[in-house]
Coordinates of C-alpha atoms in Angstrom, one line a residue:
Chain A
M1 CA 115.0 109.5 90.1
N2 CA 118.5 111.1 90.2
E3 CA 121.6 109.1 89.9
P4 CA 123.6 108.7 93.3
D5 CA 127.0 110.8 93.6
A6 CA 129.8 108.6 92.5
D7 CA 131.3 110.0 95.2
L8 CA 129.4 108.2 98.3
L9 CA 130.2 104.7 96.6
S10 CA 132.0 102.6 99.4
L11 CA 133.2 99.1 99.4
N12 CA 132.4 96.5 102.2
T13 CA 135.4 94.8 101.9
A14 CA 133.4 91.2 102.2
T15 CA 132.7 91.5 98.6
V16 CA 135.9 91.1 97.6
R17 CA 137.1 88.9 100.9
Q18 CA 138.0 85.6 98.5
Q19 CA 140.1 87.2 95.9
W20 CA 142.0 90.0 97.9
T21 CA 143.9 90.9 101.3
L22 CA 142.9 94.3 102.6
P23 CA 146.2 95.9 101.6
Q24 CA 145.0 94.6 98.1
I25 CA 141.7 95.9 99.0
I26 CA 142.7 99.4 99.8
A27 CA 144.9 99.5 96.9
G28 CA 142.1 98.7 94.4
C29 CA 139.8 101.1 95.9
A30 CA 142.3 103.8 94.9
R31 CA 142.8 102.7 91.6
H32 CA 139.1 102.4 90.7
G33 CA 138.5 105.9 92.8
I34 CA 136.4 104.5 95.2
R35 CA 136.3 106.5 98.4
G36 CA 134.8 104.7 101.2
I37 CA 135.6 101.3 102.6
S38 CA 134.1 99.1 105.2
P39 CA 136.6 96.7 106.5
W40 CA 136.2 93.4 108.6
R41 CA 138.2 92.6 111.7
D42 CA 139.5 89.7 110.3
Q43 CA 140.9 91.4 107.8
M44 CA 142.4 94.3 110.0
A45 CA 144.0 91.4 112.3
A46 CA 145.6 89.4 109.1
A47 CA 147.1 92.8 107.7
G48 CA 148.1 93.9 110.8
P49 CA 146.0 96.5 112.3
K50 CA 148.6 99.6 112.4
D51 CA 149.9 99.0 109.1
A52 CA 146.2 98.8 108.0
A53 CA 145.6 101.9 109.5
L54 CA 148.0 103.7 107.8
R55 CA 147.4 102.2 104.9
L56 CA 143.4 103.5 104.8
R57 CA 144.9 107.0 105.6
D58 CA 147.0 107.0 103.1
A59 CA 144.9 106.0 100.4
G60 CA 142.0 108.7 101.9
L61 CA 139.1 106.4 102.6
T62 CA 136.4 107.3 104.5
V63 CA 135.8 104.2 106.9
T64 CA 132.0 104.3 106.6
G65 CA 131.7 101.3 108.7
Y66 CA 133.6 98.6 110.8
C67 CA 132.5 95.3 110.7
R68 CA 131.5 94.0 113.3
G69 CA 130.6 93.9 116.9
G70 CA 127.6 91.9 118.3
M71 CA 126.8 88.5 119.1
F72 CA 125.7 89.4 122.4
P73 CA 123.2 86.4 123.5
A74 CA 124.9 83.9 125.6
V75 CA 124.6 80.4 127.6
D76 CA 126.5 81.8 130.8
R77 CA 127.9 84.5 132.7
E78 CA 131.5 83.6 131.2
D79 CA 130.7 83.7 127.6
R80 CA 128.5 86.9 128.1
R81 CA 131.9 88.3 129.8
A82 CA 134.0 87.5 126.7
A83 CA 131.4 89.1 124.5
R84 CA 131.4 92.0 126.3
D85 CA 135.4 91.9 126.3
D86 CA 135.3 91.5 122.5
N87 CA 133.0 93.7 121.6
R88 CA 135.0 96.7 123.7
R89 CA 138.0 95.8 121.8
A90 CA 136.1 96.2 118.6
V91 CA 134.9 99.8 119.6
D92 CA 138.9 100.5 120.2
E93 CA 139.5 99.0 116.7
A94 CA 136.9 101.0 114.9
L95 CA 137.9 104.2 116.6
A96 CA 141.8 103.5 116.0
V97 CA 140.5 103.4 111.9
G98 CA 138.5 106.4 112.4
A99 CA 135.0 104.6 111.6
R100 CA 132.1 106.4 111.5
C101 CA 130.2 103.7 113.2
L102 CA 130.7 100.2 114.5
I103 CA 128.3 97.6 113.1
L104 CA 126.8 95.2 115.2
V105 CA 125.4 92.0 113.9
V106 CA 123.5 91.4 117.5
G107 CA 123.6 87.6 117.5
G108 CA 120.3 85.2 117.6
L109 CA 119.6 82.6 120.0
P110 CA 122.2 81.7 122.3
K111 CA 124.7 79.1 121.2
Q112 CA 126.8 76.2 122.9
R113 CA 130.6 76.6 122.2
N114 CA 130.4 73.9 119.8
G115 CA 127.7 76.3 117.9
S116 CA 124.8 74.3 118.5
V117 CA 121.7 76.4 119.7
E118 CA 121.4 76.0 123.2
S119 CA 118.1 77.8 124.1
K120 CA 114.3 78.4 122.1
D121 CA 113.8 81.6 124.3
L122 CA 113.6 83.8 120.7
A123 CA 112.4 87.0 123.7
G124 CA 115.2 86.1 126.1
A125 CA 117.7 86.1 123.0
R126 CA 116.2 89.9 122.2
E127 CA 116.3 90.9 126.0
M128 CA 119.8 89.6 126.0
V129 CA 120.7 91.6 122.9
R130 CA 119.0 95.0 124.3
D131 CA 120.9 94.3 127.6
G132 CA 124.3 93.8 125.7
I133 CA 123.7 96.8 123.5
G134 CA 122.9 98.9 126.7
D135 CA 126.3 97.8 128.4
L136 CA 128.1 98.8 125.1
L137 CA 126.8 102.1 124.9
G138 CA 128.3 102.9 128.1
Y139 CA 131.5 102.2 126.5
A140 CA 131.4 103.3 123.2
R141 CA 129.9 106.9 124.3
G142 CA 132.6 107.5 126.1
A143 CA 134.7 106.7 123.2
G144 CA 132.6 108.6 120.9
M145 CA 132.0 105.4 118.6
P146 CA 128.5 105.4 117.2
L147 CA 126.9 101.6 117.5
A148 CA 125.1 100.9 114.4
I149 CA 122.5 98.1 114.7
E150 CA 122.1 96.1 111.5
P151 CA 118.5 94.6 111.7
L152 CA 119.3 91.3 109.7
H153 CA 116.8 89.6 107.6
P154 CA 114.4 87.2 109.2
M155 CA 115.9 84.1 107.6
Y156 CA 119.1 84.6 110.0
A157 CA 116.5 85.1 113.2
A158 CA 118.2 81.8 114.8
D159 CA 121.8 81.9 114.4
R160 CA 123.1 85.7 113.8
A161 CA 120.5 88.3 114.5
C162 CA 117.3 88.4 116.4
V163 CA 116.7 92.0 115.4
N164 CA 115.1 91.6 112.3
T165 CA 113.2 94.9 111.3
M166 CA 113.8 98.3 111.6
E167 CA 111.0 99.0 113.5
H168 CA 112.7 96.6 116.1
A169 CA 116.0 98.2 116.0
N170 CA 114.1 102.1 116.1
D171 CA 112.2 100.3 119.2
L172 CA 116.0 99.5 120.6
C173 CA 117.2 102.8 119.9
D174 CA 114.2 104.9 121.7
E175 CA 114.9 102.3 124.7
L176 CA 118.6 102.7 124.8
G177 CA 119.2 106.3 123.8
P178 CA 121.6 108.1 122.3
G179 CA 124.7 106.9 120.9
V180 CA 123.5 103.9 119.1
G181 CA 121.6 103.9 115.5
I182 CA 120.9 101.9 112.5
A183 CA 122.3 100.2 109.5
V184 CA 120.0 100.0 106.7
D185 CA 120.8 97.0 104.4
V186 CA 118.6 96.7 101.7
Y187 CA 119.3 92.9 101.6
H188 CA 117.4 92.5 105.0
V189 CA 115.0 94.9 104.9
W190 CA 113.6 95.4 101.4
W191 CA 110.8 93.1 101.5
D192 CA 109.1 95.0 104.7
P193 CA 105.8 96.8 104.3
H194 CA 106.9 99.2 107.0
L195 CA 110.2 100.0 105.6
K196 CA 109.6 103.7 104.5
R197 CA 107.9 104.5 107.6
E198 CA 110.5 103.4 109.5
I199 CA 113.3 105.0 107.6
E200 CA 111.6 107.8 108.1
R201 CA 111.6 107.5 112.0
A202 CA 114.9 106.7 112.1
G203 CA 116.0 109.7 110.1
S204 CA 113.7 112.0 112.5
A205 CA 115.4 111.2 115.5
S206 CA 117.7 113.8 116.6
P207 CA 120.6 112.9 116.2
S208 CA 119.8 110.8 112.8
R209 CA 119.8 107.3 113.6
L210 CA 120.8 106.5 109.9
L211 CA 124.4 105.7 110.4
A212 CA 124.9 103.3 107.0
Y213 CA 123.4 102.1 104.2
H214 CA 124.6 99.1 102.9
I215 CA 123.5 98.2 99.0
C216 CA 123.4 94.7 96.8
D217 CA 120.5 92.9 95.4
W218 CA 117.9 90.3 96.3
L219 CA 118.2 87.4 94.0
V220 CA 115.4 85.3 92.3
P221 CA 115.9 82.4 93.0
T222 CA 117.9 82.9 95.7
T223 CA 120.2 79.7 96.0
D224 CA 122.0 80.1 99.5
L225 CA 120.8 81.5 102.5
L226 CA 124.3 83.3 103.2
T227 CA 126.2 83.4 99.7
D228 CA 124.0 84.5 97.1
R229 CA 123.6 88.1 97.2
G230 CA 123.2 89.8 94.0
M231 CA 125.1 93.1 92.3
M232 CA 122.7 96.0 92.3
G233 CA 120.2 95.5 88.8
D234 CA 120.7 91.7 88.9
G235 CA 118.2 91.3 91.4
V236 CA 114.3 92.4 92.3
V237 CA 115.0 95.3 94.8
D238 CA 113.9 98.5 93.8
L239 CA 117.2 100.7 95.1
R240 CA 116.1 103.9 93.7
L241 CA 113.3 104.1 95.7
I242 CA 114.9 103.1 99.1
R243 CA 117.7 105.4 98.3
S244 CA 115.1 108.1 97.9
W245 CA 113.3 107.3 101.1
M246 CA 116.8 107.4 102.8
E247 CA 117.8 110.7 101.4
A248 CA 114.1 112.3 102.2
S249 CA 115.0 111.1 105.4
G250 CA 118.1 113.5 105.6
Y251 CA 120.4 110.5 105.0
R252 CA 123.9 112.2 103.2
G253 CA 126.0 109.3 103.8
F254 CA 127.9 106.1 101.9
H255 CA 126.4 103.5 99.7
E256 CA 128.0 100.7 100.7
V257 CA 127.9 97.7 98.7
E258 CA 128.5 94.5 100.2
I259 CA 128.0 91.4 98.1
F260 CA 128.5 87.7 99.7
S261 CA 128.5 85.7 96.7
A262 CA 130.2 82.3 96.8
N263 CA 129.3 81.3 93.0
N264 CA 129.7 84.5 91.0
W265 CA 131.4 87.6 92.4
W266 CA 133.8 85.7 94.9
K267 CA 135.1 84.0 91.7
R268 CA 135.6 86.9 89.5
D269 CA 138.7 89.4 88.9
P270 CA 138.4 91.7 91.9
D271 CA 138.9 94.5 89.3
E272 CA 136.0 93.6 87.3
V273 CA 134.2 93.7 90.8
L274 CA 135.2 97.1 92.0
S275 CA 134.4 98.2 88.2
T276 CA 131.5 96.7 88.0
C277 CA 130.1 97.9 91.5
K278 CA 130.7 101.3 90.0
V279 CA 128.6 101.1 87.2
R280 CA 126.0 99.4 88.8
H281 CA 126.1 101.9 91.7
R282 CA 125.6 104.8 88.9
E283 CA 123.1 103.1 86.9
C284 CA 120.8 100.9 89.5
S285 CA 121.3 102.3 93.1
Chain B
M1 CA 102.9 73.2 128.8
N2 CA 100.2 70.6 128.0
E3 CA 100.8 67.6 125.4
P4 CA 98.5 68.6 122.4
D5 CA 95.5 66.4 121.5
A6 CA 97.0 63.8 119.6
D7 CA 93.2 63.7 117.5
L8 CA 94.0 67.0 116.0
L9 CA 97.1 66.2 114.0
S10 CA 96.7 66.5 110.4
L11 CA 98.9 65.9 107.4
N12 CA 99.4 68.4 104.7
T13 CA 100.3 65.9 102.0
A14 CA 103.2 67.9 100.8
T15 CA 104.9 66.0 104.0
V16 CA 105.3 62.5 101.8
R17 CA 104.7 63.8 98.4
Q18 CA 107.7 62.7 96.8
Q19 CA 106.9 58.9 97.8
W20 CA 103.2 58.3 98.0
T21 CA 100.3 59.2 95.9
L22 CA 97.0 61.0 97.6
P23 CA 95.5 57.3 97.7
Q24 CA 98.5 56.1 99.1
I25 CA 98.7 59.1 102.0
I26 CA 95.0 58.7 102.4
A27 CA 95.4 54.6 103.2
G28 CA 98.5 55.8 105.4
C29 CA 96.6 58.3 107.4
A30 CA 94.1 55.8 107.9
R31 CA 96.7 53.2 109.0
H32 CA 98.2 55.4 111.4
G33 CA 95.4 56.8 113.0
I34 CA 95.8 60.8 111.3
R35 CA 92.4 62.2 111.7
G36 CA 93.3 65.3 109.6
I37 CA 94.6 65.8 106.0
S38 CA 95.5 69.1 103.6
P39 CA 95.6 67.7 100.1
W40 CA 97.3 69.7 97.3
R41 CA 95.5 70.2 93.7
D42 CA 97.6 68.6 91.8
Q43 CA 97.4 65.6 93.8
M44 CA 93.7 65.6 93.5
A45 CA 93.9 66.3 90.0
A46 CA 96.3 63.3 89.5
A47 CA 94.1 61.0 91.9
G48 CA 91.3 61.7 89.9
P49 CA 89.1 64.6 92.0
K50 CA 86.0 62.1 92.3
D51 CA 87.9 59.5 93.4
A52 CA 89.9 61.1 95.8
A53 CA 87.0 63.0 97.7
L54 CA 85.2 59.5 97.7
R55 CA 88.4 58.2 99.7
L56 CA 88.7 61.4 101.8
R57 CA 85.4 60.7 103.2
D58 CA 85.5 56.9 103.3
A59 CA 88.6 57.5 105.7
G60 CA 86.5 59.9 107.7
L61 CA 89.3 62.3 107.0
T62 CA 88.9 66.0 108.4
V63 CA 90.1 68.3 105.3
T64 CA 91.8 70.7 107.7
G65 CA 92.7 72.9 104.6
Y66 CA 93.1 72.9 100.6
C67 CA 96.3 73.6 99.0
R68 CA 96.3 75.9 97.3
G69 CA 94.6 79.3 95.4
G70 CA 96.6 82.6 95.1
M71 CA 99.1 84.1 92.8
F72 CA 97.3 87.1 92.5
P73 CA 99.9 89.8 91.1
A74 CA 100.2 89.8 87.1
V75 CA 101.6 91.6 84.5
D76 CA 98.6 92.1 82.2
R77 CA 95.0 91.5 82.3
E78 CA 94.5 88.3 80.4
D79 CA 97.0 86.8 83.5
R80 CA 95.1 88.7 85.7
R81 CA 91.8 86.8 84.3
A82 CA 93.7 83.5 84.0
A83 CA 94.6 83.9 88.2
R84 CA 91.0 84.6 88.9
D85 CA 89.5 82.0 86.9
D86 CA 91.9 79.3 88.6
N87 CA 91.1 80.7 92.0
R88 CA 87.4 80.1 91.4
R89 CA 88.2 76.7 90.3
A90 CA 90.1 76.3 93.4
V91 CA 87.3 77.0 95.7
D92 CA 85.1 75.0 93.6
E93 CA 87.6 71.7 94.5
A94 CA 87.7 72.6 98.2
L95 CA 84.1 72.8 98.2
A96 CA 83.9 69.7 97.1
V97 CA 86.2 68.0 99.3
G98 CA 84.5 69.6 102.1
A99 CA 88.1 71.7 103.2
R100 CA 87.4 73.8 106.4
C101 CA 89.5 76.5 104.3
L102 CA 91.1 77.3 100.9
I103 CA 94.9 78.3 101.8
L104 CA 96.4 81.2 99.6
V105 CA 99.7 81.4 99.2
V106 CA 99.1 85.3 97.4
G107 CA 102.2 85.6 95.2
G108 CA 105.0 87.5 94.8
L109 CA 106.2 90.4 92.3
P110 CA 104.4 89.9 89.0
K111 CA 106.1 87.8 86.8
Q112 CA 106.4 87.1 83.0
R113 CA 105.4 83.7 81.7
N114 CA 108.5 82.9 81.3
G115 CA 109.0 82.7 85.3
S116 CA 111.3 85.8 85.4
V117 CA 110.2 89.1 87.5
E118 CA 108.6 91.4 85.7
S119 CA 108.3 94.0 88.2
K120 CA 110.3 95.4 91.4
D121 CA 107.1 97.4 92.2
L122 CA 106.6 95.8 95.7
A123 CA 103.9 97.9 96.9
G124 CA 102.3 97.6 93.6
A125 CA 102.0 93.7 94.1
R126 CA 100.7 94.1 97.6
E127 CA 97.5 95.9 95.8
M128 CA 97.3 93.4 93.1
V129 CA 97.0 90.8 96.1
R130 CA 94.7 92.9 97.8
D131 CA 92.3 93.6 95.0
G132 CA 92.8 89.9 94.1
I133 CA 91.8 88.5 97.7
G134 CA 88.8 90.9 97.3
D135 CA 87.5 89.8 94.1
L136 CA 87.6 86.3 94.8
L137 CA 86.1 87.2 98.5
G138 CA 83.1 87.5 96.5
Y139 CA 82.8 84.4 94.9
A140 CA 84.0 82.6 98.0
R141 CA 81.8 84.1 100.3
G142 CA 78.9 82.9 98.0
A143 CA 80.0 79.4 98.1
G144 CA 80.7 79.4 101.6
M145 CA 84.1 78.8 101.7
P146 CA 86.8 80.7 104.0
L147 CA 89.7 81.6 102.4
A148 CA 93.1 81.9 104.5
I149 CA 95.7 84.3 103.8
E150 CA 98.8 82.1 104.6
P151 CA 101.6 84.6 105.5
L152 CA 105.0 83.5 103.8
H153 CA 108.7 84.0 105.2
P154 CA 110.1 87.0 103.9
M155 CA 112.3 85.4 102.2
Y156 CA 109.6 84.2 99.6
A157 CA 108.4 87.9 99.2
A158 CA 109.7 88.3 95.4
D159 CA 108.6 84.7 94.4
R160 CA 106.0 83.3 96.4
A161 CA 104.1 85.7 98.8
C162 CA 104.2 89.5 99.6
V163 CA 102.4 88.9 102.6
N164 CA 105.0 88.2 105.1
T165 CA 103.6 89.2 108.3
M166 CA 100.5 88.1 110.8
E167 CA 100.0 92.1 110.9
H168 CA 100.0 92.2 107.1
A169 CA 97.2 89.6 106.9
N170 CA 95.4 90.8 109.5
D171 CA 95.4 94.4 108.2
L172 CA 94.0 92.7 104.6
C173 CA 91.8 90.9 106.8
D174 CA 90.5 94.0 108.4
E175 CA 89.9 96.0 105.1
L176 CA 88.3 92.9 103.1
G177 CA 85.9 92.1 105.5
P178 CA 84.2 88.6 106.5
G179 CA 85.1 85.5 104.8
V180 CA 88.8 85.6 104.9
G181 CA 90.9 85.0 107.5
I182 CA 94.8 83.7 108.2
A183 CA 96.9 80.4 108.1
V184 CA 99.4 80.6 110.9
D185 CA 102.5 78.4 109.6
V186 CA 105.3 78.7 112.3
Y187 CA 107.8 78.1 109.4
H188 CA 106.9 81.6 108.3
V189 CA 106.2 83.5 111.4
W190 CA 107.9 82.3 114.1
W191 CA 110.8 84.9 114.1
D192 CA 108.1 87.9 114.2
P193 CA 108.5 90.0 117.1
H194 CA 104.6 91.1 117.2
L195 CA 103.6 87.2 116.4
K196 CA 101.9 86.9 120.2
R197 CA 100.1 90.4 119.6
E198 CA 98.7 89.1 115.7
I199 CA 97.9 85.9 117.1
E200 CA 95.7 87.6 119.8
R201 CA 94.2 90.0 117.0
A202 CA 93.3 87.2 114.7
G203 CA 91.7 85.6 117.5
S204 CA 89.9 88.1 118.9
A205 CA 88.0 89.2 115.5
S206 CA 84.4 87.8 115.5
P207 CA 84.5 85.2 113.4
S208 CA 88.0 84.2 114.5
R209 CA 90.4 84.9 111.4
L210 CA 92.3 81.6 113.2
L211 CA 91.8 79.1 110.2
A212 CA 95.0 76.6 110.3
Y213 CA 98.0 76.1 112.2
H214 CA 100.5 74.7 110.3
I215 CA 103.6 73.5 112.2
C216 CA 107.0 71.8 111.1
D217 CA 110.4 73.4 112.6
W218 CA 113.0 75.8 111.4
L219 CA 116.7 73.9 111.4
V220 CA 120.0 75.6 111.9
P221 CA 121.8 75.7 109.5
T222 CA 118.9 75.6 107.0
T223 CA 120.4 74.3 103.5
D224 CA 117.5 75.6 100.7
L225 CA 115.3 77.9 101.1
L226 CA 112.9 76.1 99.7
T227 CA 112.9 72.3 100.9
D228 CA 114.8 71.9 103.9
R229 CA 112.4 72.5 106.6
G230 CA 112.7 70.3 109.8
M231 CA 110.4 68.0 111.9
M232 CA 108.9 69.2 115.0
G233 CA 111.7 68.9 117.7
D234 CA 115.0 69.2 115.2
G235 CA 114.7 73.0 114.9
V236 CA 114.9 76.0 117.3
V237 CA 111.1 77.1 117.2
D238 CA 109.3 77.1 120.3
L239 CA 106.2 75.4 119.5
R240 CA 104.7 74.9 122.2
L241 CA 104.9 78.5 123.2
I242 CA 103.0 79.2 119.6
R243 CA 100.4 76.8 120.6
S244 CA 100.1 78.1 123.9
W245 CA 99.2 81.4 121.9
M246 CA 96.8 80.2 119.5
E247 CA 95.2 78.4 122.3
A248 CA 94.8 81.5 124.1
S249 CA 93.6 83.2 121.5
G250 CA 90.7 80.8 121.0
Y251 CA 92.1 78.3 118.1
R252 CA 90.6 74.7 118.7
G253 CA 91.5 73.3 115.1
F254 CA 93.9 70.7 113.9
H255 CA 97.6 71.0 114.0
E256 CA 98.9 70.7 110.0
V257 CA 102.3 69.0 109.6
E258 CA 103.6 70.5 106.8
I259 CA 107.3 69.8 105.9
F260 CA 109.2 70.5 102.3
S261 CA 112.2 68.3 103.0
A262 CA 114.4 67.1 99.8
N263 CA 117.1 65.7 101.7
N264 CA 115.5 63.9 104.3
W265 CA 111.7 63.3 105.2
W266 CA 111.2 63.1 101.4
K267 CA 113.7 60.5 101.2
R268 CA 112.6 58.1 103.7
D269 CA 110.0 55.4 104.0
P270 CA 106.5 57.4 104.3
D271 CA 105.2 55.0 107.2
E272 CA 108.3 56.3 109.2
V273 CA 107.3 59.4 108.5
L274 CA 104.1 59.5 109.7
S275 CA 104.8 57.3 112.9
T276 CA 107.8 60.4 113.0
C277 CA 105.3 63.0 112.7
K278 CA 102.6 61.2 115.6
V279 CA 105.6 61.1 118.1
R280 CA 106.9 64.6 117.7
H281 CA 103.5 66.0 117.7
R282 CA 102.9 64.7 121.0
E283 CA 106.6 65.3 122.5
C284 CA 107.6 68.4 120.8
S285 CA 104.5 70.5 119.3

């Protein structure tokens, strides 16, 4: 299979978040010739949103996604309203940086304010997610900001996202209509026997639902549920195969590297991390 | 929803494997009035298979499953033959203890003998699983030993089992015909949006494919991918709801507690573990 276009590499800023501030990451991307970036809200806030937006523009970076909105399930009306307001702000922020989409991590079971899970009603949480996206969609459509549902690995169903398959995300898109699509992150969906079918389904929608493509690798063994993602090529995911499915389904967008790695990549010289991303993007993705 | 029949509690011996030998576990079940048990091969071997079988019979225990066969994907013919021979021995052992089924953990990507993953061909591994079960089925049918495919959580797709949903297991059963069914373990399948549908599908097959039902709980947070399962009631799984789906689909078998818990239940007095299993089975399952 063919090598990917090096110009399509994008850096999700979580990949070096322990080492660098957002302005440092932006400068790093420019230095390494990385053309795409996907920043997180907390980093934008810490850097000062206006200054950060200016730096992103000056560096000529494409903002391939904005991380993130979501977390819709809530225990009561007050929490639901807070989530709604926060998500609208996320849409505004995504617009301000010219992001191609707002990534949605939809949330898991409703939690109390102390963080403990309040309910075991998974089907109910999924309804709250549908309703929450539907509500936000009215706002996001008006603003012209595409929403990208990111199905998360089933191991996050309880606490991060109860949309765990591409099929479920596609079903939500069918139900909710235009303005919402999907962010395909290989870490979350590589295991799914219906992955190819559901990528094709997303790509054949009009307009295409394939709004973002995130890459990293699944390590064996994986030592932590959250922060032990692998660099492309270090794990077991057939990244070339999945990219070929994305491309055959019409995806021409960026390949965004997003690696949470407390004991490895977050401990390394971030310039080394970016160099490695470039090499592994070319050789293994 | 109704309380479960206390007589349907079964103990998967992994739950106290760090504290007790198999003879001690058998004695413990008798002492606590637990009527079902599901032993592991290594414990049977350590106890002496004939002596262990005698103890199981003397204690009047129903052997609700035998753990385990499987691990079909292999890098070469030699490994494949070794897996085949070992699986036939597992069928023989399951027969010798009068087990209701042989649990199959089907294996993930093919591994080299040093344990490292040899191939990223997930679809190919799934074909090896289908062929491996098909081959074993000829032997198991002749022996009258039902095979129970246990779909494992997607986080084990690479290294333990590449059958990760009830739908996939049902599809395999459709393809392979009589003699193979499914072990439903809530830990692995609780997140699945199609769980109810696929339990009904398994129950409506003739004969029913619902061969075993394993319970524990999913903790939030989960701190280890392998050994941080929760006691029923300590996590987020709606066990009563899932049991109601099993029962509505005709399942009348045991409820087998299987908890891998390096930092909690494996460190406790095993008599306390068994008492707690009984209480939580009644109150939370």
